[in-house]
CSV table of C-alpha atoms and ligand atoms in Angstrom, one decimal:
chain,number,residue,atom,x,y,z
A,1127,MET,CA,10.6,-3.1,-0.3
A,1128,ALA,CA,10.6,-3.9,-4.0
A,1129,ASN,CA,8.1,-1.9,-6.1
A,1130,GLN,CA,5.8,-4.8,-7.0
A,1131,ARG,CA,2.8,-5.2,-4.8
A,1132,LEU,CA,1.8,-8.6,-3.6
A,1133,ASN,CA,-1.5,-9.8,-2.2
A,1134,GLN,CA,-2.0,-11.4,1.2
A,1135,GLN,CA,-2.4,-15.0,-0.1
A,1136,SER,CA,0.8,-15.0,-2.1
A,1137,THR,CA,3.4,-17.7,-2.0
A,1138,ILE,CA,7.0,-16.8,-2.4
A,1139,LEU,CA,9.7,-19.2,-3.5
A,1140,SER,CA,13.4,-18.7,-3.8
A,1141,GLY,CA,16.6,-20.8,-4.0
A,1142,ILE,CA,20.3,-20.5,-3.4
A,1143,GLN,CA,23.2,-22.7,-4.2
A,1144,PRO,CA,25.3,-24.3,-1.5
A,1145,SER,CA,28.5,-22.9,-3.0
A,1146,GLY,CA,31.1,-20.9,-1.1
A,1147,ASN,CA,30.5,-18.3,1.5
A,1148,LEU,CA,27.4,-16.2,1.7
A,1149,HIS,CA,28.2,-12.5,1.2
A,1150,ILE,CA,26.4,-9.3,1.9
A,1151,GLY,CA,25.4,-9.1,-1.8
A,1152,ASN,CA,23.4,-12.4,-1.4
A,1153,TYR,CA,22.1,-11.2,2.0
A,1154,LEU,CA,20.9,-7.8,0.9
A,1155,GLY,CA,19.8,-8.8,-2.6
A,1156,ALA,CA,18.0,-12.0,-1.6
A,1157,VAL,CA,18.1,-13.5,1.9
A,1158,LYS,CA,17.0,-10.3,3.8
A,1159,GLN,CA,14.0,-10.0,1.5
A,1160,TRP,CA,13.0,-13.6,2.2
A,1161,VAL,CA,13.3,-12.9,5.9
A,1162,ASP,CA,11.2,-9.8,5.7
A,1163,LEU,CA,8.6,-11.4,3.4
A,1164,GLN,CA,7.9,-14.1,6.0
A,1165,ALA,CA,5.7,-11.8,8.0
A,1166,TYR,CA,3.1,-11.7,5.2
A,1167,TYR,CA,3.6,-14.7,2.8
A,1168,HIS,CA,4.2,-18.4,2.8
A,1169,VAL,CA,7.9,-18.6,1.9
A,1170,PHE,CA,9.6,-21.7,0.4
A,1171,ILE,CA,13.4,-21.5,0.6
A,1172,MET,CA,15.2,-24.2,-1.3
A,1173,ILE,CA,18.9,-25.0,-1.1
A,1174,ALA,CA,19.8,-25.9,-4.7
A,1175,ASP,CA,22.1,-28.8,-4.2
A,1176,LEU,CA,21.1,-30.5,-7.5
A,1177,HIS,CA,22.1,-27.2,-9.2
A,1178,ALA,CA,25.4,-27.2,-7.3
A,1179,ILE,CA,26.6,-30.4,-9.1
A,1180,THR,CA,26.3,-28.8,-12.5
A,1181,VAL,CA,29.9,-28.0,-11.8
A,1182,PRO,CA,32.1,-30.7,-10.2
A,1183,GLN,CA,31.8,-30.8,-6.4
A,1184,GLU,CA,33.9,-32.5,-3.7
A,1185,PRO,CA,31.4,-34.8,-1.8
A,1186,LYS,CA,32.7,-33.9,1.7
A,1187,GLU,CA,32.6,-30.2,0.9
A,1188,LEU,CA,29.2,-30.3,-0.7
A,1189,ARG,CA,27.8,-31.8,2.5
A,1190,VAL,CA,29.6,-29.3,4.8
A,1191,ARG,CA,28.5,-26.4,2.7
A,1192,THR,CA,24.9,-27.5,2.4
A,1193,LEU,CA,24.5,-27.8,6.2
A,1194,ALA,CA,26.5,-24.5,6.8
A,1195,LEU,CA,24.2,-22.7,4.4
A,1196,ALA,CA,21.1,-24.1,6.1
A,1197,ASN,CA,22.5,-22.8,9.4
A,1198,LEU,CA,23.3,-19.4,7.8
A,1199,LEU,CA,19.8,-19.0,6.5
A,1200,LEU,CA,18.3,-19.9,9.9
A,1201,ALA,CA,20.7,-17.5,11.5
A,1202,CYS,CA,19.7,-14.7,9.1
A,1203,GLY,CA,16.1,-15.2,10.3
A,1204,ILE,CA,14.5,-17.8,8.1
A,1205,ASP,CA,11.9,-19.2,10.6
A,1206,PRO,CA,11.1,-22.8,10.1
A,1207,GLU,CA,7.8,-22.3,12.1
A,1208,HIS,CA,6.5,-20.1,9.4
A,1209,SER,CA,8.5,-20.9,6.3
A,1210,THR,CA,9.5,-24.1,4.5
A,1211,LEU,CA,13.3,-24.5,4.3
A,1212,PHE,CA,14.4,-27.6,2.4
A,1213,LEU,CA,17.0,-29.3,0.2
A,1214,GLN,CA,16.2,-29.6,-3.5
A,1215,SER,CA,17.5,-33.2,-3.5
A,1216,HIS,CA,15.0,-34.2,-0.9
A,1217,VAL,CA,12.1,-33.5,-3.3
A,1218,PRO,CA,12.4,-35.8,-6.3
A,1219,ALA,CA,9.6,-33.9,-8.1
A,1220,HIS,CA,12.1,-31.2,-9.1
A,1221,ALA,CA,14.2,-33.5,-11.2
A,1222,GLU,CA,11.0,-35.0,-12.7
A,1223,LEU,CA,9.4,-31.8,-13.8
A,1224,GLY,CA,12.8,-30.5,-14.9
A,1225,TRP,CA,13.0,-33.5,-17.3
A,1226,ILE,CA,9.5,-32.7,-18.6
A,1227,PHE,CA,10.6,-29.1,-19.3
A,1228,ASN,CA,13.7,-30.3,-21.1
A,1229,THR,CA,11.4,-31.9,-23.6
A,1230,MET,CA,9.6,-28.5,-24.2
A,1231,THR,CA,12.7,-26.2,-24.5
A,1232,PRO,CA,14.5,-25.7,-27.8
A,1233,LEU,CA,18.2,-26.2,-27.5
A,1234,GLY,CA,18.9,-22.7,-28.8
A,1235,GLU,CA,17.0,-21.1,-25.8
A,1236,LEU,CA,19.4,-22.9,-23.4
A,1237,GLU,CA,22.6,-22.3,-25.3
A,1238,ARG,CA,21.8,-18.5,-25.3
A,1239,MET,CA,21.7,-18.3,-21.5
A,1240,THR,CA,24.4,-16.0,-20.1
A,1241,GLN,CA,25.3,-18.3,-17.3
A,1242,PHE,CA,25.8,-21.3,-19.6
A,1243,LYS,CA,28.1,-19.2,-21.8
A,1244,GLU,CA,30.0,-17.9,-18.8
A,1245,LYS,CA,30.4,-21.3,-17.0
A,1246,SER,CA,31.2,-23.5,-20.0
A,1247,ASP,CA,35.0,-23.4,-20.5
A,1248,ALA,CA,37.3,-24.3,-23.3
A,1249,LYS,CA,36.8,-28.0,-22.6
A,1250,GLY,CA,33.1,-27.6,-23.1
A,1251,ALA,CA,30.3,-28.2,-20.6
A,1252,TYR,CA,28.2,-31.0,-19.2
A,1253,ALA,CA,24.6,-31.4,-20.2
A,1254,GLY,CA,23.6,-30.6,-16.6
A,1255,LEU,CA,24.9,-27.0,-17.0
A,1256,LEU,CA,22.9,-26.6,-20.2
A,1257,ASN,CA,19.8,-27.9,-18.5
A,1258,TYR,CA,20.3,-25.7,-15.3
A,1259,PRO,CA,17.5,-23.3,-16.3
A,1260,THR,CA,14.8,-26.0,-16.9
A,1261,LEU,CA,15.5,-27.4,-13.5
A,1262,GLN,CA,15.2,-23.9,-12.0
A,1263,ALA,CA,11.9,-23.5,-13.8
A,1264,ALA,CA,10.7,-26.7,-12.2
A,1265,ASP,CA,11.9,-25.6,-8.7
A,1266,ILE,CA,9.8,-22.5,-9.1
A,1267,LEU,CA,6.6,-23.7,-10.9
A,1268,LEU,CA,6.1,-26.7,-8.6
A,1269,TYR,CA,5.1,-24.3,-5.7
A,1270,GLN,CA,2.8,-22.0,-7.8
A,1271,PRO,CA,4.5,-18.9,-6.3
A,1272,ASN,CA,3.3,-15.4,-7.3
A,1273,ALA,CA,6.8,-14.0,-6.9
A,1274,VAL,CA,10.4,-15.0,-6.8
A,1275,PRO,CA,12.6,-12.7,-4.8
A,1276,VAL,CA,16.2,-12.8,-6.2
A,1277,GLY,CA,19.1,-10.6,-7.3
A,1278,ASP,CA,18.9,-9.2,-10.8
A,1279,ASP,CA,21.4,-11.7,-12.2
A,1280,GLN,CA,18.5,-14.2,-12.1
A,1281,LEU,CA,16.2,-12.3,-14.4
A,1282,GLN,CA,17.1,-14.3,-17.5
A,1283,HIS,CA,16.3,-17.6,-15.6
A,1284,LEU,CA,13.0,-16.2,-14.5
A,1285,GLU,CA,12.1,-15.0,-18.0
A,1286,LEU,CA,12.6,-18.6,-19.2
A,1287,THR,CA,10.5,-19.9,-16.3
A,1288,ARG,CA,7.7,-17.6,-17.2
A,1289,GLU,CA,7.9,-18.6,-20.8
A,1290,LEU,CA,7.8,-22.3,-19.9
A,1291,ALA,CA,4.7,-21.8,-17.6
A,1292,ARG,CA,2.9,-20.0,-20.5
A,1293,ARG,CA,4.0,-22.6,-23.0
A,1294,PHE,CA,2.8,-25.5,-20.9
A,1295,ASN,CA,-0.5,-23.8,-20.1
A,1296,ASN,CA,-1.1,-23.0,-23.7
A,1297,ARG,CA,-0.4,-26.5,-24.8
A,1298,PHE,CA,-2.0,-28.6,-22.0
A,1299,GLY,CA,-4.4,-26.2,-20.2
A,1300,GLU,CA,-4.0,-23.9,-17.3
A,1301,THR,CA,-1.6,-25.6,-14.8
A,1302,PHE,CA,1.1,-23.2,-13.6
A,1303,VAL,CA,1.0,-19.7,-12.1
A,1304,VAL,CA,3.2,-17.4,-14.1
A,1305,PRO,CA,5.5,-15.9,-11.4
A,1306,LYS,CA,6.9,-12.4,-11.2
A,1307,PRO,CA,10.5,-11.6,-10.4
A,1308,LEU,CA,10.8,-9.5,-7.2
A,1309,ILE,CA,14.0,-7.5,-7.2
A,1310,MET,CA,15.1,-4.8,-4.7
A,1311,GLN,CA,15.7,-1.6,-6.5
A,1312,SER,CA,19.3,-0.9,-5.4
A,1313,ALA,CA,20.2,-4.0,-3.4
A,1314,GLY,CA,19.3,-6.2,-6.3
A,1315,ARG,CA,22.8,-5.7,-7.5
A,1316,ILE,CA,25.5,-5.0,-4.9
A,1317,MET,CA,28.8,-4.4,-6.6
A,1318,GLY,CA,32.3,-5.5,-5.7
A,1319,LEU,CA,34.2,-3.4,-3.2
A,1320,ASP,CA,37.3,-3.4,-5.4
A,1321,ASP,CA,35.5,-2.8,-8.7
A,1322,PRO,CA,32.1,-1.1,-8.8
A,1323,THR,CA,31.6,-2.3,-12.4
A,1324,LYS,CA,31.4,-6.0,-11.4
A,1325,LYS,CA,28.7,-7.4,-9.1
A,1326,MET,CA,29.9,-8.6,-5.7
A,1327,SER,CA,30.6,-12.3,-6.1
A,1328,LYS,CA,32.1,-15.1,-4.1
A,1329,SER,CA,34.0,-16.3,-7.1
A,1330,ALA,CA,35.8,-13.0,-7.3
A,1331,GLU,CA,39.6,-13.4,-7.4
A,1332,SER,CA,40.2,-11.1,-4.5
A,1333,GLN,CA,38.6,-11.8,-1.1
A,1334,SER,CA,38.6,-8.0,-0.5
A,1335,SER,CA,35.9,-7.8,-3.2
A,1336,TYR,CA,33.2,-9.0,-0.9
A,1337,ILE,CA,32.2,-9.1,2.8
A,1338,ALA,CA,31.2,-12.5,3.9
A,1339,ILE,CA,28.4,-12.8,6.5
A,1340,LEU,CA,30.9,-14.6,8.7
A,1341,ASP,CA,33.8,-12.1,8.3
A,1342,THR,CA,35.2,-10.9,11.7
A,1343,PRO,CA,34.7,-7.2,12.7
A,1344,ASP,CA,38.3,-6.4,11.9
A,1345,GLU,CA,38.0,-8.0,8.4
A,1346,ILE,CA,34.9,-6.0,7.8
A,1347,ARG,CA,36.6,-2.7,8.9
A,1348,LYS,CA,39.6,-3.4,6.7
A,1349,LYS,CA,37.7,-4.3,3.6
A,1350,ILE,CA,35.4,-1.2,3.8
A,1351,LYS,CA,38.5,1.0,4.5
A,1352,ASN,CA,40.2,-0.4,1.4
A,1353,ALA,CA,37.1,-0.2,-0.8
A,1354,VAL,CA,37.7,1.9,-3.9
A,1355,THR,CA,36.0,5.3,-4.0
A,1356,ASP,CA,35.4,7.9,-6.8
A,1357,SER,CA,37.2,11.1,-7.4
A,1358,GLY,CA,35.9,14.2,-5.5
A,1359,LYS,CA,35.0,14.0,-1.8
A,1360,GLU,CA,31.2,14.6,-1.7
A,1361,ILE,CA,29.0,11.8,-0.4
A,1362,GLU,CA,26.3,11.9,-3.1
A,1363,TYR,CA,24.1,9.1,-4.6
A,1364,ASN,CA,24.9,9.2,-8.3
A,1365,PRO,CA,25.4,5.7,-9.7
A,1366,SER,CA,26.6,6.8,-13.1
A,1367,ALA,CA,29.0,9.5,-12.1
A,1368,LYS,CA,30.1,8.0,-8.7
A,1369,PRO,CA,29.5,4.2,-9.0
A,1370,ALA,CA,31.8,3.3,-6.1
A,1371,ILE,CA,30.2,5.7,-3.5
A,1372,ALA,CA,26.8,4.9,-4.8
A,1373,ASN,CA,27.4,1.2,-4.1
A,1374,LEU,CA,28.6,2.0,-0.5
A,1375,ILE,CA,25.5,4.2,-0.1
A,1376,ALA,CA,23.3,1.4,-1.4
A,1377,ILE,CA,24.8,-1.0,1.2
A,1378,MET,CA,24.2,1.4,4.0
A,1379,SER,CA,20.7,2.1,2.8
A,1380,ALA,CA,19.8,-1.6,2.7
A,1381,PHE,CA,21.3,-2.3,6.1
A,1382,SER,CA,19.8,0.8,7.8
A,1383,GLY,CA,16.4,0.9,6.1
A,1384,SER,CA,16.9,4.6,5.1
A,1385,SER,CA,16.7,5.6,1.5
A,1386,GLU,CA,19.9,6.3,-0.6
A,1387,GLN,CA,19.1,10.0,-0.5
A,1388,GLU,CA,18.7,10.0,3.3
A,1389,VAL,CA,22.0,8.3,3.7
A,1390,ALA,CA,23.7,10.8,1.4
A,1391,GLU,CA,22.1,13.8,3.2
A,1392,LYS,CA,23.1,12.5,6.6
A,1393,HIS,CA,26.7,12.3,5.5
A,1394,ASN,CA,26.7,15.5,3.6
A,1395,GLY,CA,29.9,17.4,4.3
A,1396,LYS,CA,31.7,14.4,5.9
A,1397,GLY,CA,34.6,13.0,4.1
A,1398,TYR,CA,34.9,9.5,2.6
A,1399,ALA,CA,36.9,8.2,5.6
A,1400,GLU,CA,34.2,9.1,8.1
A,1401,PHE,CA,31.4,7.7,5.9
A,1402,LYS,CA,33.3,4.5,5.5
A,1403,SER,CA,33.9,4.2,9.2
A,1404,ASP,CA,30.2,4.7,9.9
A,1405,LEU,CA,29.4,2.1,7.3
A,1406,ALA,CA,31.8,-0.5,8.7
A,1407,GLU,CA,30.4,-0.1,12.2
A,1408,LEU,CA,26.9,-0.5,10.9
A,1409,ILE,CA,27.7,-3.7,9.0
A,1410,VAL,CA,29.6,-5.1,12.1
A,1411,LYS,CA,26.6,-4.3,14.3
A,1412,LYS,CA,24.0,-5.9,11.9
A,1413,LEU,CA,26.1,-9.0,11.3
A,1414,ALA,CA,27.0,-9.7,14.9
A,1415,PRO,CA,23.7,-11.3,16.0
A,1416,ILE,CA,23.6,-13.4,12.8
A,1417,GLN,CA,27.1,-14.6,13.5
A,1418,GLU,CA,26.3,-15.5,17.1
A,1419,THR,CA,23.2,-17.4,16.2
A,1420,TYR,CA,25.1,-19.2,13.5
A,1421,ARG,CA,27.7,-20.4,16.0
A,1422,LYS,CA,25.0,-21.8,18.3
A,1423,LEU,CA,23.3,-23.6,15.4
A,1424,ALA,CA,26.5,-25.1,14.2
A,1425,GLU,CA,26.9,-26.9,17.6
A,1426,ASN,CA,23.8,-29.0,17.0
A,1427,PRO,CA,23.7,-30.3,13.4
A,1428,ASP,CA,21.0,-32.9,14.3
A,1429,ALA,CA,18.5,-30.1,15.0
A,1430,THR,CA,19.2,-28.5,11.6
A,1431,LEU,CA,18.8,-31.8,9.8
A,1432,LYS,CA,15.5,-32.3,11.6
A,1433,ILE,CA,14.3,-28.9,10.3
A,1434,LEU,CA,15.4,-29.8,6.7
A,1435,LYS,CA,13.6,-33.2,6.9
A,1436,GLN,CA,10.4,-31.6,8.1
A,1437,GLY,CA,10.7,-28.8,5.4
A,1438,ALA,CA,11.1,-31.5,2.7
A,1439,LYS,CA,8.0,-33.3,3.9
A,1440,ASN,CA,6.0,-30.1,3.6
A,1441,ALA,CA,7.6,-29.2,0.2
A,1442,ARG,CA,6.9,-32.7,-1.2
A,1443,GLU,CA,3.2,-32.4,-0.5
A,1444,THR,CA,2.8,-29.2,-2.6
A,1445,ALA,CA,5.3,-30.2,-5.2
A,1446,ASN,CA,3.7,-33.7,-5.8
A,1447,GLU,CA,0.3,-32.2,-6.2
A,1448,THR,CA,1.4,-29.8,-8.9
A,1449,LEU,CA,3.5,-32.5,-10.6
A,1450,ASN,CA,0.6,-34.9,-10.8
A,1451,SER,CA,-1.7,-32.3,-12.2
A,1452,ALA,CA,0.8,-31.5,-14.9
A,1453,LYS,CA,1.4,-35.2,-15.7
A,1454,GLU,CA,-2.3,-36.0,-15.9
A,1455,LYS,CA,-2.8,-33.1,-18.4
A,1456,MET,CA,0.0,-34.5,-20.5
A,1457,GLY,CA,-1.6,-37.9,-20.8
A,1458,PHE,CA,0.6,-39.8,-18.3
A,1459,VAL,CA,-1.3,-42.7,-16.7
A,1460,LEU,CA,-1.3,-41.9,-13.0
B,2260,AMP,P1,24.4,-17.0,-5.8
B,2260,AMP,O1,25.3,-16.7,-4.7
B,2260,AMP,O2,24.9,-16.6,-7.1
B,2260,AMP,O3,23.9,-18.4,-5.7
B,2260,AMP,O4,23.1,-16.1,-5.5
B,2260,AMP,C1,22.2,-16.3,-4.4
B,2260,AMP,C2,21.2,-15.1,-4.5
B,2260,AMP,O5,21.9,-13.9,-4.2
B,2260,AMP,C3,20.5,-14.9,-5.8
B,2260,AMP,O6,19.2,-14.5,-5.6
B,2260,AMP,C4,21.3,-13.8,-6.4
B,2260,AMP,O7,20.6,-13.1,-7.4
B,2260,AMP,C5,21.7,-13.0,-5.2
B,2260,AMP,N1,22.9,-12.2,-5.4
B,2260,AMP,C6,24.1,-12.8,-5.7
B,2260,AMP,N2,25.1,-11.8,-5.9
B,2260,AMP,C7,24.4,-10.6,-5.7
B,2260,AMP,C8,24.9,-9.3,-5.6
B,2260,AMP,N3,26.1,-8.9,-5.9
B,2260,AMP,N4,23.9,-8.3,-5.4
B,2260,AMP,C9,22.6,-8.6,-5.1
B,2260,AMP,N5,22.2,-9.9,-5.1
B,2260,AMP,C10,23.0,-10.9,-5.4
B,2261,LIG,N1,20.0,-20.1,-9.9
B,2261,LIG,C1,19.9,-19.5,-8.6
B,2261,LIG,C2,21.2,-18.7,-8.2
B,2261,LIG,O1,22.2,-19.1,-8.7
B,2261,LIG,C3,19.6,-20.5,-7.5
B,2261,LIG,C4,18.3,-21.1,-7.7
B,2261,LIG,C5,18.0,-22.4,-8.1
B,2261,LIG,C6,17.0,-20.5,-7.6
B,2261,LIG,N2,16.7,-22.6,-8.2
B,2261,LIG,C7,16.0,-21.5,-7.9
B,2261,LIG,C8,16.6,-19.2,-7.3
B,2261,LIG,C9,14.7,-21.2,-7.9
B,2261,LIG,C10,15.2,-18.9,-7.3
B,2261,LIG,C11,14.3,-19.9,-7.6
B,2261,LIG,O2,21.2,-17.9,-7.4
């Protein structure tokens, strides 16, 4: 578990965009934490479809991906009996509070965001991409969560969210909880299998860079077998000297629940090939039940839609309460 401690009454919120294929970086860095946290906290999980359209989307694909992601999250273990799984576009308060935050955020703060710089291309960018972080701040602050479990690429967005909460509270009076990021120490950044200097990403050029949750056992075995390694032959956890092996150890550690050191010790004296084969079999074994549940869920889209509708109803209650309190403090006539 991440090093921060949370108290029993905590609320957790996180979000994920319905873009592309969920990979083991998303799973280990984010989704698995959400699933584990459900035992102790109220967890809100939001599919960020309004964020997805900050880059152009094909309508048919957006719909298919959104429902597929909902099924994947359910298959990974998000339990709608205990947690609130919903679509961002089903809760209008997000766009409304995002607008309010736009009026409180200097342009320079948004232009400096790494994601904005990376995603704007030579032709420029749309205003929605610039305003991505203020919408994300609204997503989070509406639910008054104590912590936001994400991968470490989201730290900059969370820092802005915390700043907006403090800014609003200072100007209009105590309204928002200032949430903490919650990042798994090693799984917070799973690196690409073909290049341990770049994070595992679904937008990678080569598909062998990541393992998708829905990859077949043979695809998984092949990708792990072809993963780059470091010089030498010892299995040791040393991220600066042996980044590729350290990444494979981190993956095994996160899937098995053993520490990186335990994984390294257990494979002490075995070669890279044997270690890789053990890792591939572990991933195949851990993903199999998720894949099976996913297939069953995909056969009944109406049931998934019903879960999302109920989730949105619950989410709207909390979100509207926070939004109204913020609007009242700002002088809006309610
Ligand atoms: P994304 O796929 O970029 O929408 O990310 C969804 C969630 O997965 C976010 O919490 C990310 O921080 C997390 N995530 C994405 N890529 C990785 C990675 N390579 N390692 C760990 N976490 C990741
Ligand atoms: N920006 C996040 C990502 O790309 C997705 C996201 C949107 C999110 N709103 C959120 C994550 C609120 C945490 C909390 O991964």
